[in-house]
Coordinates of C-alpha atoms and ligand atoms in Angstrom, one line a residue:
X1 CA 113.2 68.9 120.8
X2 CA 110.8 65.9 120.9
X3 CA 108.7 65.6 124.0
X4 CA 109.1 62.5 126.2
X5 CA 106.7 60.8 128.7
X6 CA 109.1 62.0 131.4
X7 CA 108.7 65.6 130.3
X8 CA 104.9 65.2 130.2
X9 CA 104.8 63.7 133.7
X10 CA 106.9 66.5 135.2
X11 CA 104.9 69.3 133.5
X12 CA 101.6 67.7 134.7
X13 CA 103.1 67.7 138.2
X14 CA 104.0 71.4 138.0
X15 CA 100.6 72.4 136.6
X16 CA 98.7 70.6 139.3
X17 CA 95.8 68.1 139.2
X18 CA 93.3 70.3 137.4
X19 CA 96.0 72.0 135.3
X20 CA 96.4 69.8 132.3
X21 CA 94.4 67.8 129.7
X22 CA 95.9 65.0 127.6
X23 CA 92.7 63.3 126.4
X24 CA 92.5 63.7 122.6
X25 CA 88.8 64.5 122.5
X26 CA 89.0 67.0 125.4
X27 CA 92.0 68.7 123.7
X28 CA 90.2 69.1 120.4
X29 CA 88.6 72.6 121.0
X30 CA 92.0 74.0 121.8
X31 CA 93.4 72.7 118.6
X32 CA 91.0 74.2 116.0
X33 CA 90.9 77.8 115.0
X34 CA 87.5 79.6 114.5
X35 CA 87.5 79.5 110.7
X36 CA 88.7 75.8 110.7
X37 CA 91.8 76.9 108.7
X38 CA 94.2 75.5 111.3
X39 CA 94.1 72.1 113.0
X40 CA 97.0 71.4 115.3
X41 CA 98.4 68.6 117.4
X42 CA 99.9 68.4 120.8
X43 CA 100.5 65.7 123.5
X44 CA 99.4 68.0 126.3
X45 CA 97.4 71.1 127.0
X46 CA 98.6 72.9 130.2
X47 CA 96.2 75.1 132.2
X48 CA 98.2 76.8 135.0
X49 CA 96.3 78.9 137.5
X50 CA 99.1 81.2 138.7
X51 CA 101.9 83.3 137.3
X52 CA 104.3 81.2 139.4
X53 CA 103.2 78.0 137.7
X54 CA 103.5 79.6 134.3
X55 CA 107.1 80.6 135.3
X56 CA 107.9 77.1 136.5
X57 CA 106.5 75.6 133.3
X58 CA 108.6 77.9 131.1
X59 CA 111.7 77.4 133.2
X60 CA 111.4 73.6 132.7
X61 CA 110.6 74.0 129.0
X62 CA 113.5 76.4 128.5
X63 CA 115.9 73.9 130.2
X64 CA 114.6 71.1 127.9
X65 CA 114.1 73.3 124.8
X66 CA 110.4 72.4 124.6
X67 CA 108.3 74.7 122.5
X68 CA 105.2 76.3 123.9
X69 CA 102.1 77.8 122.1
X70 CA 100.2 80.3 124.4
X71 CA 96.4 80.5 124.0
X72 CA 93.8 82.8 125.3
X73 CA 90.2 82.6 123.9
X74 CA 91.4 81.1 120.7
X75 CA 89.5 83.6 118.6
X76 CA 92.6 84.9 116.7
X77 CA 92.0 84.4 113.0
X78 CA 95.6 83.8 111.8
X79 CA 96.6 80.5 113.4
X80 CA 98.8 82.0 116.1
X81 CA 97.2 80.2 119.0
X82 CA 97.3 76.7 117.3
X83 CA 100.3 74.4 117.4
X84 CA 101.6 72.9 114.2
X85 CA 100.8 69.3 113.3
X86 CA 104.3 68.1 114.3
X87 CA 103.2 67.2 117.9
X88 CA 106.4 68.9 119.1
X89 CA 104.8 71.9 120.9
X90 CA 102.8 72.0 124.1
X91 CA 99.8 74.3 124.3
X92 CA 99.6 76.5 127.3
X93 CA 96.1 78.0 127.9
X94 CA 95.8 81.0 130.2
X95 CA 92.1 80.5 130.8
X96 CA 92.4 79.5 134.5
X97 CA 94.6 82.6 135.2
X98 CA 91.5 84.8 135.5
X99 CA 91.4 86.8 138.7
X100 CA 90.7 90.6 138.8
X101 CA 93.5 91.7 141.1
X102 CA 92.4 95.3 141.7
X103 CA 90.0 98.0 140.5
X104 CA 91.2 101.4 141.5
X105 CA 88.8 104.3 141.1
X106 CA 91.4 107.0 141.9
X107 CA 93.9 105.7 139.4
X108 CA 91.1 104.8 137.0
X109 CA 92.8 101.4 136.5
X110 CA 91.9 97.7 136.7
X111 CA 94.6 95.0 137.1
X112 CA 93.5 91.7 135.6
X113 CA 95.0 88.4 134.8
X114 CA 95.6 87.2 131.3
X115 CA 92.7 84.7 131.2
X116 CA 89.9 87.3 132.0
X117 CA 87.3 87.3 129.3
X118 CA 87.0 90.8 127.6
X119 CA 83.2 91.1 128.2
X120 CA 83.6 90.3 131.9
X121 CA 86.2 93.1 132.2
X122 CA 83.8 95.5 130.4
X123 CA 80.9 94.4 132.7
X124 CA 83.0 94.9 135.9
X125 CA 84.2 98.3 134.7
X126 CA 80.6 99.3 134.0
X127 CA 79.5 98.2 137.5
X128 CA 82.1 100.7 138.9
X129 CA 80.7 103.4 136.5
X130 CA 83.8 103.1 134.2
X131 CA 84.3 102.0 130.6
X132 CA 86.9 99.7 129.3
X133 CA 86.6 100.6 125.7
X134 CA 88.0 97.7 123.8
X135 CA 85.0 96.2 121.9
X136 CA 84.9 93.5 119.2
X137 CA 82.6 90.8 118.0
X138 CA 84.5 88.1 119.8
X139 CA 84.4 89.9 123.2
X140 CA 82.4 87.1 124.8
X141 CA 85.2 84.6 124.4
X142 CA 88.5 86.4 123.7
X143 CA 90.8 87.1 126.7
X144 CA 92.8 90.1 127.7
X145 CA 96.1 88.3 127.3
X146 CA 95.2 87.5 123.7
X147 CA 93.9 91.0 123.2
X148 CA 97.2 92.4 124.3
X149 CA 99.3 89.9 122.4
X150 CA 97.4 90.8 119.2
X151 CA 97.2 94.5 119.9
X152 CA 93.5 94.1 119.3
X153 CA 91.5 97.0 117.8
X154 CA 87.7 96.8 117.3
X155 CA 85.1 99.4 116.9
X156 CA 86.2 102.1 119.4
X157 CA 89.8 102.7 118.2
X158 CA 88.8 105.9 116.5
X159 CA 88.3 107.5 119.9
X160 CA 90.2 105.4 122.5
X161 CA 93.0 103.8 120.4
X162 CA 93.9 100.1 120.3
X163 CA 95.3 97.8 123.1
X164 CA 98.6 99.6 123.0
X165 CA 96.8 102.8 124.1
X166 CA 94.7 101.0 126.8
X167 CA 97.4 99.5 129.0
X168 CA 99.6 101.0 131.7
X169 CA 101.6 98.0 132.8
X170 CA 102.2 94.3 132.3
X171 CA 103.4 91.2 134.1
X172 CA 105.2 88.8 131.7
X173 CA 107.0 85.5 132.1
X174 CA 110.0 85.6 129.8
X175 CA 111.2 82.7 127.7
X176 CA 113.8 81.8 130.3
X177 CA 111.2 81.6 133.0
X178 CA 112.0 84.9 134.8
X179 CA 109.0 87.1 135.8
X180 CA 109.0 90.7 134.7
X181 CA 106.8 92.6 137.3
X182 CA 105.8 95.7 135.3
X183 CA 102.4 96.4 136.7
X184 CA 103.2 99.8 138.1
X185 CA 100.2 101.5 136.4
X186 CA 102.0 104.8 136.0
X187 CA 100.8 107.2 133.4
X188 CA 104.2 108.8 133.2
X189 CA 107.4 106.8 133.4
X190 CA 110.3 107.9 131.2
X191 CA 112.9 105.5 132.4
X192 CA 114.3 104.1 129.2
X193 CA 112.7 101.7 126.8
X194 CA 108.9 101.1 127.2
X195 CA 109.2 97.4 127.7
X196 CA 105.5 96.6 127.8
X197 CA 105.2 97.7 124.2
X198 CA 107.6 94.9 123.2
X199 CA 105.1 92.3 124.3
X200 CA 102.0 93.9 123.0
X201 CA 101.3 92.6 119.5
X202 CA 104.1 90.0 119.9
X203 CA 101.6 87.1 119.6
X204 CA 103.3 85.1 122.3
X205 CA 106.7 84.9 120.6
X206 CA 108.6 86.9 123.3
X207 CA 107.0 85.6 126.5
X208 CA 103.7 85.0 128.2
X209 CA 101.6 87.9 129.5
X210 CA 100.1 86.9 132.8
X211 CA 98.5 90.1 134.0
X212 CA 97.9 93.7 132.9
X213 CA 97.0 97.1 134.4
X214 CA 94.3 98.6 132.1
X215 CA 93.1 102.1 131.7
X216 CA 89.5 102.9 132.6
X217 CA 87.5 105.8 131.3
X218 CA 84.3 107.6 132.6
X219 CA 81.3 105.6 131.5
X220 CA 79.5 107.2 128.6
X221 CA 75.9 107.2 129.7
X222 CA 74.8 109.2 126.7
X223 CA 74.9 107.5 123.3
X224 CA 73.5 108.2 119.8
X225 CA 73.7 105.6 117.1
X226 CA 72.7 106.2 113.5
X227 CA 72.7 104.2 110.3
X228 CA 73.0 106.5 107.2
X229 CA 73.0 105.9 103.5
X230 CA 75.8 107.7 101.7
X231 CA 76.3 108.0 97.9
X232 CA 80.0 106.8 97.9
X233 CA 83.0 106.0 100.1
X234 CA 84.3 109.6 99.4
X235 CA 81.0 110.9 100.8
X236 CA 81.5 108.7 103.9
X237 CA 85.0 110.2 104.4
X238 CA 83.6 113.8 104.1
X239 CA 80.9 112.8 106.6
X240 CA 83.6 111.6 109.0
X241 CA 85.4 114.9 108.8
X242 CA 82.2 116.9 109.4
X243 CA 81.1 114.6 112.3
X244 CA 84.5 114.9 114.0
X245 CA 84.4 118.7 113.8
X246 CA 80.8 119.2 114.9
X247 CA 80.9 116.6 117.7
X248 CA 84.1 118.0 119.2
X249 CA 85.6 114.5 119.2
X250 CA 82.5 112.6 120.5
X251 CA 82.5 110.2 117.5
X252 CA 83.5 106.8 118.9
X253 CA 82.6 104.5 116.0
X254 CA 82.4 105.0 112.3
X255 CA 81.8 101.8 110.3
X256 CA 81.4 101.5 106.5
X257 CA 79.2 98.8 104.9
X258 CA 78.3 98.2 101.3
X259 CA 74.8 97.3 100.0
X260 CA 75.8 93.7 99.3
X261 CA 76.7 93.3 103.0
X262 CA 73.3 94.6 104.2
X263 CA 71.7 92.2 101.7
X264 CA 73.7 89.2 103.0
X265 CA 73.0 90.0 106.6
X266 CA 69.3 90.5 106.1
X267 CA 69.1 87.3 103.9
X268 CA 70.9 85.0 106.3
X269 CA 70.7 86.3 109.9
X270 CA 67.4 86.0 111.6
X271 CA 65.8 89.0 113.2
X272 CA 67.8 91.6 111.3
X273 CA 66.2 93.9 108.7
X274 CA 67.2 96.8 106.6
X275 CA 65.7 99.8 108.4
X276 CA 65.5 102.0 105.3
X277 CA 62.7 101.7 102.7
X278 CA 65.0 102.1 99.6
X279 CA 68.3 100.4 98.8
X280 CA 71.5 102.4 98.7
X281 CA 75.0 101.6 97.6
X282 CA 76.9 102.5 100.8
X283 CA 76.1 102.8 104.5
X284 CA 77.8 104.2 107.5
X285 CA 77.1 103.2 111.1
X286 CA 78.2 106.1 113.3
X287 CA 78.0 106.5 117.1
X288 CA 78.6 109.5 119.3
X289 CA 79.0 108.9 123.1
X290 CA 79.6 111.1 126.0
X291 CA 80.0 110.8 129.8
X292 CA 78.5 114.2 130.2
X293 CA 74.9 114.2 131.4
X294 CA 72.2 115.4 129.0
X295 CA 71.8 118.8 130.7
X296 CA 75.4 119.5 129.9
X297 CA 75.6 118.1 126.4
X298 CA 72.6 117.1 124.3
X299 CA 74.0 114.4 122.1
X300 CA 70.7 114.1 120.2
X301 CA 71.2 117.6 119.0
X302 CA 74.8 116.9 118.1
X303 CA 73.8 113.9 116.0
X304 CA 71.0 115.9 114.3
X305 CA 73.4 118.7 113.5
X306 CA 75.9 116.3 112.0
X307 CA 73.2 114.7 109.8
X308 CA 71.5 117.9 108.6
X309 CA 74.8 119.5 107.8
X310 CA 75.8 116.4 105.8
X311 CA 72.4 116.2 104.0
X312 CA 72.7 119.8 103.0
X313 CA 76.0 118.9 101.3
X314 CA 74.4 115.8 99.6
X315 CA 76.7 113.5 101.7
X316 CA 73.8 111.7 103.4
X317 CA 70.8 110.3 101.4
X318 CA 68.8 108.7 104.1
X319 CA 69.2 107.6 107.7
X320 CA 67.8 106.3 110.9
X321 CA 68.7 107.3 114.4
X322 CA 68.2 104.6 117.1
X323 CA 65.6 105.8 119.6
X324 CA 66.7 103.3 122.4
X325 CA 69.3 100.7 123.2
X326 CA 67.3 98.0 121.5
X327 CA 67.3 99.9 118.2
X328 CA 71.0 100.6 118.6
X329 CA 71.7 96.9 119.2
X330 CA 69.8 96.1 116.0
X331 CA 71.8 98.6 113.9
X332 CA 75.0 97.2 115.3
X333 CA 73.7 93.7 114.5
X334 CA 73.8 94.6 110.8
X335 CA 77.5 95.4 111.1
X336 CA 78.6 92.7 113.5
X337 CA 77.0 89.8 111.6
X338 CA 78.6 90.7 108.3
X339 CA 81.4 88.1 108.5
X340 CA 79.0 85.4 109.7
X341 CA 76.5 86.2 106.9
X342 CA 79.3 85.9 104.3
X343 CA 79.8 82.3 105.4
X344 CA 76.4 81.5 103.9
X345 CA 77.4 82.8 100.5
X346 CA 80.2 80.2 100.0
X347 CA 83.9 80.8 100.1
X348 CA 85.3 84.2 101.2
X349 CA 88.8 85.4 100.7
X350 CA 89.8 87.9 103.3
X351 CA 92.0 90.9 103.7
X352 CA 92.5 92.9 106.9
X353 CA 94.1 96.1 105.6
X354 CA 94.7 99.7 106.6
X355 CA 95.5 102.6 104.5
X356 CA 95.4 106.4 105.0
X357 CA 91.7 107.3 105.2
X358 CA 91.9 109.8 102.3
X359 CA 93.2 107.0 100.0
X360 CA 90.3 104.6 100.6
X361 CA 88.1 105.6 97.6
X362 CA 91.0 105.1 95.2
X363 CA 91.9 101.9 96.9
X364 CA 88.4 100.5 96.5
X365 CA 88.3 101.4 92.8
X366 CA 91.7 99.8 92.1
X367 CA 90.9 96.7 94.2
X368 CA 87.5 96.3 92.6
X369 CA 89.0 96.3 89.1
X370 CA 91.7 93.9 90.1
X371 CA 89.2 91.4 91.6
X372 CA 86.9 91.6 88.5
X373 CA 90.0 90.9 86.2
X374 CA 91.3 88.1 88.3
X375 CA 88.0 86.3 89.2
X376 CA 85.1 87.6 87.1
X377 CA 81.9 87.6 89.1
X378 CA 83.6 87.6 92.5
X379 CA 81.8 89.8 94.9
X380 CA 83.8 92.2 97.1
X381 CA 82.2 93.0 100.4
X382 CA 84.5 95.8 101.8
X383 CA 83.4 96.8 105.3
X384 CA 84.8 97.9 108.6
X385 CA 86.4 100.6 110.7
X386 CA 86.6 103.4 108.1
X387 CA 87.3 105.9 110.9
X388 CA 90.7 104.1 111.4
X389 CA 91.4 103.5 107.7
X390 CA 90.9 99.8 108.4
X391 CA 88.8 97.7 106.0
X392 CA 88.0 94.0 106.0
X393 CA 88.2 93.7 102.2
X394 CA 86.4 90.3 102.0
X395 CA 85.6 88.8 98.7
X396 CA 82.7 86.3 98.3
X397 CA 83.0 83.7 95.6
X398 CA 81.1 84.1 92.3
X399 CA 77.7 82.4 92.8
X400 CA 78.3 79.6 90.2
X401 CA 81.9 78.9 91.0
X402 CA 83.2 75.9 92.9
X403 CA 84.1 76.9 96.5
X404 CA 87.5 75.2 96.5
X405 CA 88.5 76.4 93.0
X406 CA 87.8 79.9 94.4
X407 CA 89.6 79.4 97.7
X408 CA 92.7 78.1 95.8
X409 CA 93.1 81.6 94.6
X410 CA 93.5 83.0 98.2
X411 CA 97.3 83.5 98.1
X412 CA 97.4 85.1 94.6
X413 CA 94.5 87.4 95.3
X414 CA 96.0 88.4 98.7
X415 CA 99.3 89.3 97.1
X416 CA 97.7 91.4 94.4
X417 CA 95.4 93.2 96.8
X418 CA 98.3 93.8 99.2
X419 CA 100.4 95.2 96.3
X420 CA 97.7 97.9 95.9
X421 CA 97.7 98.4 99.7
X422 CA 101.5 98.9 99.5
X423 CA 101.1 101.5 96.8
X424 CA 99.1 103.6 99.2
X425 CA 101.6 103.1 102.1
X426 CA 99.2 100.8 103.9
X427 CA 99.4 97.7 106.0
X428 CA 98.5 94.2 105.0
X429 CA 97.5 93.4 108.6
X430 CA 95.7 96.1 110.5
X431 CA 94.1 94.2 113.4
X432 CA 94.5 90.5 113.3
X433 CA 98.3 90.1 113.4
X434 CA 100.5 87.8 111.5
X435 CA 100.2 84.4 113.2
X436 CA 101.2 81.5 110.9
X437 CA 99.0 82.8 108.1
X438 CA 100.8 86.0 107.0
X439 CA 104.5 85.1 107.6
X440 CA 105.1 85.1 103.8
X441 CA 103.5 88.6 103.5
X442 CA 105.6 89.7 106.4
X443 CA 108.9 88.9 104.7
X444 CA 107.7 90.2 101.4
X445 CA 106.4 93.6 102.5
X446 CA 108.6 94.5 105.6
X447 CA 111.9 96.0 104.9
X448 CA 115.2 94.2 105.6
X449 CA 115.9 96.7 108.4
X450 CA 112.6 95.9 110.0
X451 CA 112.9 92.2 109.7
X452 CA 116.5 92.2 111.0
X453 CA 115.5 94.3 114.0
X454 CA 112.6 91.9 114.8
X455 CA 114.8 88.8 114.4
X456 CA 117.5 90.4 116.7
X457 CA 114.9 91.1 119.4
X458 CA 113.5 87.6 119.1
X459 CA 117.0 86.0 119.3
X460 CA 117.9 88.1 122.3
X461 CA 114.9 87.2 124.4
X462 CA 114.3 83.7 123.1
X463 CA 117.6 82.3 121.8
X464 CA 116.2 78.7 121.6
X465 CA 113.0 79.7 119.9
X466 CA 110.7 78.0 122.3
X467 CA 108.0 80.7 122.4
X468 CA 105.4 80.1 119.7
X469 CA 108.0 79.2 117.0
X470 CA 106.9 79.9 113.4
X471 CA 104.5 82.7 114.4
X472 CA 105.4 86.2 113.0
X473 CA 108.9 85.1 112.1
X474 CA 109.7 81.9 110.2
Ligands
FAD1 C1 84.0 87.2 115.1 C2 85.4 87.8 115.4 C3 85.5 89.1 115.3 C4 86.7 89.7 115.5 N1 86.9 91.1 115.5 C5 88.0 91.7 115.7 C6 88.2 93.1 115.7 O1 87.2 93.8 115.5 N2 89.4 93.6 116.0 C7 90.5 92.8 116.3 O2 91.5 93.3 116.6 N3 90.4 91.5 116.3 C8 89.2 90.9 116.0 N4 89.1 89.5 116.0 C9 90.3 88.7 116.2 C10 90.5 88.2 117.7 O3 89.3 88.2 118.4 C11 91.5 89.1 118.4 O4 92.7 88.9 117.8 C12 91.6 88.8 119.9 O5 92.4 89.8 120.5 C13 92.3 87.5 120.2 O6 92.2 87.2 121.6 P1 92.2 85.7 122.1 O7 92.1 85.7 123.6 O8 91.2 84.9 121.4 O9 93.6 85.2 121.7 P2 94.1 83.8 121.0 O10 93.4 83.6 119.7 O11 94.0 82.7 121.9 O12 95.6 84.2 120.7 C14 96.0 85.1 119.8 C15 97.6 85.2 119.8 O13 98.0 85.7 121.1 C16 98.9 84.7 121.7 N5 98.5 84.8 123.1 C17 97.3 84.6 123.7 N6 97.3 84.8 125.0 C18 98.6 85.1 125.3 C19 99.2 85.5 126.5 N7 98.6 85.6 127.7 N8 100.6 85.8 126.4 C20 101.2 85.8 125.3 N9 100.6 85.4 124.1 C21 99.3 85.1 124.1 C22 98.6 83.4 121.0 O14 99.7 82.6 121.0 C23 98.3 83.9 119.6 O15 99.4 84.1 118.9 C24 87.9 88.9 115.8 C25 87.7 87.5 115.8 C26 86.5 86.9 115.6 C27 86.4 85.4 115.7

């Protein structure tokens, strides 16, 4: 339904004097997505500072059938937090709902509101000698409500799992304005359907998450970070198996990078250099961590044992182990700046895929051939969370090609790469969700049974389609 001045006045009143923005310029940052792929329009940005205000806003919007787009840190990369250009949706930002309600050492939990920034949660956990393990490059601005709504992954999934595994309870405002108080924080609760899982990864289409009870873990004071050169992706996978066995499960990150990625990062990002003296085709950044003190477990020895065993089997050609936190940060810099470095190389067509780890070498061969056939000279830069079978299969444009001509091939290339992913029983969206960007892929690759079930759930909870319409399901 179209939004009238009366609706706007009432919603401003509900949200309170600091709880809204309607100035076009001030609203702009809320309406652009990080890659500039989506630019939305809205007459009003709402910024409620309590669950009760969120509930009042949604009750009013449900009554008047006004659509709402929830937003956290706006770092999602698939357009899910940006309204359409119709001007018929209001944006509701959760950034002022940012209290830490409780940290409980005995339960090893922290209960936080949706607008808490991820890095603030990590810092607070660490002050209490705990770890909140979700970690990703956008952690300085993404918010826990957004992390939950996208079931965020990041670099520690290998050991701790993604957001689905890191949460014990949720508080959610439903599309009719009712509040579901599900913050019990229990580790065992077999009383019917696990409702919280419905809202995790739902990208704001089934309600607004206002708070969550998160799991905390003992802080891993001991850490070993290494960057190693490997002859091939298959060698990287063999190294992963060895590392898992030798470390007894201490491997918390295992990231694959190609030579072209290291070249791009060292060429464009200041202060970063290749720590090895010779170039190699593939690299793995691996990290072991432990909360046991050094006298109980010597992680240095563990890392050395992993690398010498792998070298004896010709799986590792060269490598450096970080001697301190500074060196570890520099090694991580090579990985974390890969996407940014690619921006300096012209257009980049992206895929966020997962397949069984064992199928990755074959996938890379097939995908490489396809790219060369479709766009000769295009430069694949496959990198990412090999330990989770999740690769960001990004392709930089051929050096001489016009950027827009290359980017116009985005959809065709995506479909062909995703067909290969399907052949290996993989997923066309491992971490970043569906948003508005991948709804076509969704209806193409999901089965009718899956689509029907999702539509039925959506219709039951949100019969008037007011919660983030057009996201996930069209
Ligand atoms: C440089 C960079 C690196 C990244 N790396 C990773 C990575 O390694 N792993 C990964 O998984 N993702 C990654 N991302 C993607 C992004 O950071 C994550 O998806 C993050 O979880 C989004 O959080 P946000 O607060 O920014 O959410 P937003 O972008 O604001 O929103 C994302 C979706 O959630 C909905 N939403 C937001 N808050 C709520 C709420 N409270 N209730 C209901 N719905 C809500 C929005 O409507 C939208 O559909 C990366 C992004 C960038 C820019």
